[in-house]
mmCIF file of C-alpha atoms in Angstrom:
data_model
loop_
_atom_site.group_PDB
_atom_site.id
_atom_site.type_symbol
_atom_site.label_atom_id
_atom_site.label_comp_id
_atom_site.label_asym_id
_atom_site.label_seq_id
_atom_site.Cartn_x
_atom_site.Cartn_y
_atom_site.Cartn_z
ATOM 1 C CA ASP A 1 7.883 11.045 24.818
ATOM 2 C CA ALA A 2 11.328 12.569 24.876
ATOM 3 C CA GLY A 3 13.697 11.189 22.275
ATOM 4 C CA VAL A 4 17.431 10.950 22.488
ATOM 5 C CA ILE A 5 18.806 14.275 23.702
ATOM 6 C CA GLN A 6 22.216 15.505 22.664
ATOM 7 C CA SER A 7 24.083 18.617 23.710
ATOM 8 C CA PRO A 8 25.389 20.900 22.510
ATOM 9 C CA ARG A 9 23.717 21.117 19.116
ATOM 10 C CA HIS A 10 26.644 23.063 17.708
ATOM 11 C CA GLU A 11 30.197 23.418 18.924
ATOM 12 C CA VAL A 12 32.954 25.548 17.417
ATOM 13 C CA THR A 13 36.334 25.472 19.061
ATOM 14 C CA GLU A 14 39.984 25.774 18.290
ATOM 15 C CA MET A 15 42.264 22.856 17.733
ATOM 16 C CA GLY A 16 43.934 21.549 20.844
ATOM 17 C CA GLN A 17 40.899 22.196 22.971
ATOM 18 C CA GLU A 18 38.988 19.504 24.804
ATOM 19 C CA VAL A 19 35.526 18.802 23.488
ATOM 20 C CA THR A 20 32.806 16.972 25.429
ATOM 21 C CA LEU A 21 29.623 15.801 23.750
ATOM 22 C CA ARG A 22 26.706 14.646 25.843
ATOM 23 C CA CYS A 23 23.843 12.271 25.326
ATOM 24 C CA LYS A 24 20.748 11.241 27.232
ATOM 25 C CA PRO A 25 19.196 8.068 25.778
ATOM 26 C CA ILE A 26 15.545 7.207 25.748
ATOM 27 C CA SER A 27 14.410 5.994 29.150
ATOM 28 C CA GLY A 28 14.343 2.205 29.270
ATOM 29 C CA HIS A 29 16.723 1.748 26.403
ATOM 30 C CA ASN A 30 19.791 -0.235 27.418
ATOM 31 C CA SER A 31 21.943 0.105 24.323
ATOM 32 C CA LEU A 32 23.656 3.328 23.365
ATOM 33 C CA PHE A 33 25.682 4.110 20.261
ATOM 34 C CA TRP A 34 27.947 6.959 19.188
ATOM 35 C CA TYR A 35 28.313 7.661 15.473
ATOM 36 C CA ARG A 36 30.278 10.154 13.446
ATOM 37 C CA GLN A 37 29.047 11.380 10.061
ATOM 38 C CA THR A 38 31.131 13.112 7.377
ATOM 39 C CA MET A 39 30.720 13.515 3.664
ATOM 40 C CA MET A 40 33.849 11.515 3.001
ATOM 41 C CA ARG A 41 33.379 8.592 5.366
ATOM 42 C CA GLY A 42 29.583 8.486 5.796
ATOM 43 C CA LEU A 43 28.044 7.263 9.030
ATOM 44 C CA GLU A 44 30.589 5.450 11.174
ATOM 45 C CA LEU A 45 29.979 3.649 14.450
ATOM 46 C CA LEU A 46 32.510 4.805 17.035
ATOM 47 C CA ILE A 47 31.461 2.809 20.116
ATOM 48 C CA TYR A 48 28.461 1.210 21.664
ATOM 49 C CA PHE A 49 27.372 0.289 25.158
ATOM 50 C CA ASN A 50 25.072 -2.414 26.523
ATOM 51 C CA ASN A 51 23.800 -1.839 30.034
ATOM 52 C CA ASN A 52 26.400 0.940 30.506
ATOM 53 C CA VAL A 53 29.254 -1.393 29.551
ATOM 54 C CA PRO A 54 31.333 -0.653 26.404
ATOM 55 C CA ILE A 55 30.927 -3.608 24.059
ATOM 56 C CA ASP A 56 32.799 -2.541 20.933
ATOM 57 C CA ASP A 57 35.067 0.471 20.686
ATOM 58 C CA SER A 58 36.869 -0.652 17.544
ATOM 59 C CA GLY A 59 35.504 2.336 15.677
ATOM 60 C CA MET A 60 37.106 4.905 17.997
ATOM 61 C CA PRO A 61 39.655 6.547 15.702
ATOM 62 C CA GLU A 62 42.477 7.030 18.175
ATOM 63 C CA ASP A 63 43.409 7.553 21.767
ATOM 64 C CA ARG A 64 42.270 11.151 21.651
ATOM 65 C CA PHE A 65 38.712 9.861 21.720
ATOM 66 C CA SER A 66 37.112 8.425 24.811
ATOM 67 C CA ALA A 67 33.524 7.590 25.779
ATOM 68 C CA LYS A 68 31.901 6.900 29.098
ATOM 69 C CA MET A 69 28.500 5.843 30.327
ATOM 70 C CA PRO A 70 28.424 6.315 34.075
ATOM 71 C CA ASN A 71 24.725 5.420 34.328
ATOM 72 C CA ALA A 72 21.793 4.337 32.174
ATOM 73 C CA SER A 73 20.695 7.882 31.451
ATOM 74 C CA PHE A 74 23.893 9.627 30.453
ATOM 75 C CA SER A 75 26.913 9.225 28.176
ATOM 76 C CA THR A 76 29.746 11.439 27.058
ATOM 77 C CA LEU A 77 32.110 11.417 24.128
ATOM 78 C CA LYS A 78 35.310 13.339 24.714
ATOM 79 C CA ILE A 79 37.985 14.454 22.269
ATOM 80 C CA GLN A 80 41.238 15.678 23.752
ATOM 81 C CA PRO A 81 43.086 17.312 22.123
ATOM 82 C CA SER A 82 40.777 18.102 19.211
ATOM 83 C CA GLU A 83 42.011 18.452 15.623
ATOM 84 C CA PRO A 84 40.400 19.992 12.488
ATOM 85 C CA ARG A 85 39.881 16.520 10.996
ATOM 86 C CA ASP A 86 37.509 15.740 13.897
ATOM 87 C CA SER A 87 34.994 18.201 12.441
ATOM 88 C CA ALA A 88 31.839 16.220 11.768
ATOM 89 C CA VAL A 89 28.299 15.634 12.979
ATOM 90 C CA TYR A 90 28.290 13.311 15.955
ATOM 91 C CA PHE A 91 25.121 11.338 16.591
ATOM 92 C CA CYS A 92 24.078 9.419 19.640
ATOM 93 C CA ALA A 93 21.461 6.670 19.278
ATOM 94 C CA SER A 94 19.761 4.293 21.668
ATOM 95 C CA SER A 95 17.754 1.102 21.335
ATOM 96 C CA LEU A 96 16.080 -1.413 23.571
ATOM 97 C CA LYS A 97 18.736 -4.081 23.137
ATOM 98 C CA ALA A 98 21.517 -4.320 20.579
ATOM 99 C CA GLY A 99 21.297 -8.096 20.571
ATOM 100 C CA ASP A 100 17.654 -8.040 19.535
ATOM 101 C CA SER A 101 17.948 -7.887 15.796
ATOM 102 C CA ASN A 102 14.797 -5.978 14.995
ATOM 103 C CA GLN A 103 15.099 -3.223 17.559
ATOM 104 C CA PRO A 104 15.394 0.080 15.721
ATOM 105 C CA GLN A 105 17.918 2.647 16.775
ATOM 106 C CA HIS A 106 16.601 6.069 17.749
ATOM 107 C CA PHE A 107 18.952 8.891 16.875
ATOM 108 C CA GLY A 108 19.406 12.206 18.571
ATOM 109 C CA ASP A 109 19.571 15.452 16.534
ATOM 110 C CA GLY A 110 23.370 15.346 16.545
ATOM 111 C CA THR A 111 26.138 17.721 17.531
ATOM 112 C CA ARG A 112 27.692 19.636 14.673
ATOM 113 C CA LEU A 113 31.350 20.014 15.639
ATOM 114 C CA SER A 114 33.745 22.402 13.941
ATOM 115 C CA ILE A 115 37.405 22.469 14.959
ATOM 116 C CA LEU A 116 39.204 25.510 13.640
ATOM 117 C CA GLY B 1 34.433 -7.241 7.678
ATOM 118 C CA GLN B 2 31.291 -5.926 6.121
ATOM 119 C CA SER B 3 30.660 -3.921 2.959
ATOM 120 C CA LEU B 4 27.446 -2.511 1.519
ATOM 121 C CA GLU B 5 26.836 -1.014 -1.920
ATOM 122 C CA GLN B 6 23.988 1.251 -2.838
ATOM 123 C CA PRO B 7 23.611 3.856 -5.608
ATOM 124 C CA SER B 8 24.804 7.323 -4.653
ATOM 125 C CA GLU B 9 21.907 9.206 -6.250
ATOM 126 C CA VAL B 10 18.457 8.521 -7.600
ATOM 127 C CA THR B 11 16.019 10.999 -9.183
ATOM 128 C CA ALA B 12 12.288 10.455 -9.651
ATOM 129 C CA VAL B 13 9.124 12.501 -10.110
ATOM 130 C CA GLU B 14 6.229 13.015 -7.749
ATOM 131 C CA GLY B 15 3.731 10.145 -7.791
ATOM 132 C CA ALA B 16 6.216 7.697 -9.227
ATOM 133 C CA ILE B 17 7.707 4.513 -7.737
ATOM 134 C CA VAL B 18 11.416 4.240 -6.986
ATOM 135 C CA GLN B 19 13.524 1.316 -5.877
ATOM 136 C CA ILE B 20 16.790 1.726 -4.028
ATOM 137 C CA ASN B 21 18.990 -1.365 -4.092
ATOM 138 C CA CYS B 22 21.496 -2.539 -1.572
ATOM 139 C CA THR B 23 23.970 -5.412 -1.901
ATOM 140 C CA TYR B 24 26.070 -6.539 1.031
ATOM 141 C CA GLN B 25 29.036 -8.737 1.886
ATOM 142 C CA THR B 26 29.249 -9.789 5.527
ATOM 143 C CA SER B 27 30.927 -12.485 7.516
ATOM 144 C CA GLY B 28 27.542 -13.192 9.198
ATOM 145 C CA PHE B 29 24.105 -11.794 8.830
ATOM 146 C CA TYR B 30 21.172 -11.031 11.093
ATOM 147 C CA GLY B 31 19.159 -8.644 9.051
ATOM 148 C CA LEU B 32 18.927 -5.558 6.842
ATOM 149 C CA SER B 33 17.619 -2.233 8.014
ATOM 150 C CA TRP B 34 16.696 0.961 6.194
ATOM 151 C CA TYR B 35 17.004 4.482 7.574
ATOM 152 C CA GLN B 36 15.929 7.848 6.136
ATOM 153 C CA GLN B 37 17.824 11.070 6.768
ATOM 154 C CA HIS B 38 16.709 14.493 5.628
ATOM 155 C CA ASP B 39 19.331 17.196 5.105
ATOM 156 C CA GLY B 40 20.448 18.505 8.473
ATOM 157 C CA GLY B 41 18.412 15.898 10.293
ATOM 158 C CA ALA B 42 18.973 12.648 12.092
ATOM 159 C CA PRO B 43 18.594 9.172 10.626
ATOM 160 C CA THR B 44 15.155 7.679 11.331
ATOM 161 C CA PHE B 45 14.287 4.007 11.190
ATOM 162 C CA LEU B 46 12.092 2.846 8.305
ATOM 163 C CA SER B 47 12.123 -0.931 8.181
ATOM 164 C CA TYR B 48 13.887 -4.181 9.022
ATOM 165 C CA ASN B 49 14.087 -7.510 7.216
ATOM 166 C CA ALA B 50 15.534 -10.628 8.790
ATOM 167 C CA LEU B 51 13.803 -13.176 6.502
ATOM 168 C CA ASP B 52 13.449 -13.343 2.729
ATOM 169 C CA GLY B 53 10.480 -11.518 1.285
ATOM 170 C CA LEU B 54 8.699 -8.207 1.264
ATOM 171 C CA GLU B 55 7.780 -6.107 4.298
ATOM 172 C CA GLU B 56 5.225 -3.364 3.700
ATOM 173 C CA THR B 57 4.712 -0.265 5.760
ATOM 174 C CA GLY B 58 2.386 2.207 4.120
ATOM 175 C CA ARG B 59 3.988 3.680 1.007
ATOM 176 C CA PHE B 60 7.330 2.081 1.832
ATOM 177 C CA SER B 61 8.226 -1.577 1.353
ATOM 178 C CA SER B 62 11.509 -3.413 1.896
ATOM 179 C CA PHE B 63 12.668 -6.625 0.346
ATOM 180 C CA LEU B 64 15.372 -9.108 1.244
ATOM 181 C CA SER B 65 16.976 -12.041 -0.509
ATOM 182 C CA ARG B 66 19.476 -13.651 1.808
ATOM 183 C CA SER B 67 20.715 -16.068 -0.862
ATOM 184 C CA ASP B 68 21.555 -13.143 -3.144
ATOM 185 C CA SER B 69 22.846 -10.890 -0.341
ATOM 186 C CA TYR B 70 20.561 -8.257 -1.742
ATOM 187 C CA GLY B 71 17.766 -6.042 -0.609
ATOM 188 C CA TYR B 72 15.815 -3.027 -1.752
ATOM 189 C CA LEU B 73 13.623 -0.235 -0.491
ATOM 190 C CA LEU B 74 10.570 0.554 -2.589
ATOM 191 C CA LEU B 75 8.928 3.934 -2.256
ATOM 192 C CA GLN B 76 5.524 4.345 -3.869
ATOM 193 C CA GLU B 77 3.433 7.433 -4.622
ATOM 194 C CA LEU B 78 6.509 9.595 -4.212
ATOM 195 C CA GLN B 79 6.004 12.917 -2.442
ATOM 196 C CA MET B 80 8.362 15.924 -2.362
ATOM 197 C CA LYS B 81 8.958 15.238 1.327
ATOM 198 C CA ASP B 82 10.547 11.916 0.426
ATOM 199 C CA SER B 83 13.582 13.770 -0.885
ATOM 200 C CA ALA B 84 16.233 12.597 1.533
ATOM 201 C CA SER B 85 19.133 10.177 1.886
ATOM 202 C CA TYR B 86 18.363 6.524 2.436
ATOM 203 C CA PHE B 87 20.778 4.186 4.132
ATOM 204 C CA CYS B 88 20.779 0.405 4.238
ATOM 205 C CA ALA B 89 22.468 -1.115 7.284
ATOM 206 C CA VAL B 90 23.361 -4.661 8.193
ATOM 207 C CA LYS B 91 23.560 -6.361 11.563
ATOM 208 C CA VAL B 92 25.893 -9.310 11.701
ATOM 209 C CA ASP B 93 25.786 -12.245 14.092
ATOM 210 C CA THR B 94 29.262 -11.883 15.460
ATOM 211 C CA GLY B 95 30.418 -10.291 18.675
ATOM 212 C CA ARG B 96 30.025 -6.931 16.978
ATOM 213 C CA ARG B 97 26.232 -6.799 16.907
ATOM 214 C CA ALA B 98 25.810 -3.143 16.080
ATOM 215 C CA LEU B 99 24.815 -1.816 12.688
ATOM 216 C CA THR B 100 27.137 -1.105 9.757
ATOM 217 C CA PHE B 101 25.681 1.519 7.454
ATOM 218 C CA GLY B 102 26.007 1.877 3.682
ATOM 219 C CA SER B 103 27.115 5.155 2.181
ATOM 220 C CA GLY B 104 23.578 6.248 1.457
ATOM 221 C CA THR B 105 21.445 6.990 -1.594
ATOM 222 C CA ARG B 106 20.345 10.572 -2.134
ATOM 223 C CA LEU B 107 16.805 10.624 -3.502
ATOM 224 C CA GLN B 108 15.703 13.731 -5.336
ATOM 225 C CA VAL B 109 11.945 13.925 -6.008
ATOM 226 C CA GLN B 110 11.035 16.407 -8.728
ATOM 227 C CA PRO B 111 7.612 17.984 -9.353
#
């Protein structure tokens, strides 16, 4: 079975450029999560969706970040304009239902983003 | 808000048993999860405890005490491949029902 698929795996770009990260959740999962991981701040939840609807975006750092989930099989995280401090590994995860306490989250392999 | 504390590093030898502790402070509580992450890899789910007691899955066990706001992950018969970071995570019963992760414990297994 295909797991959570993220693209690109690596992205290097110059500051000021727009960055778009993509995620395909596991088929049948109706909760999707975007995380950012850095050495300094650890694993932080940015936003999560239930049934394609954003439920909690309180972790989105600022207006430069936006996320969409136009359908059940696709989500994007966009940074515009990008800054060097956005450099991190961005993970997408999905689960059957966020409200079901014991549903594990399945993580993609992540996108390693470097902003020069 | 929520806060979780776990040791930053633990070292053990192959074949030994190691316990990674996690204490939490939350405004509400659904359960405690554990995730493993190898260097350069993605977090993978290990276990979940909603009720007090021990949950066993092969060489790994997880324990929860809700009254003490405390849990631990127990790894037995350590293998070199167990060298990784281990994260505890809480799910709270508020409108924000996603996970909050601890800062992780880096486990180094030595021969």
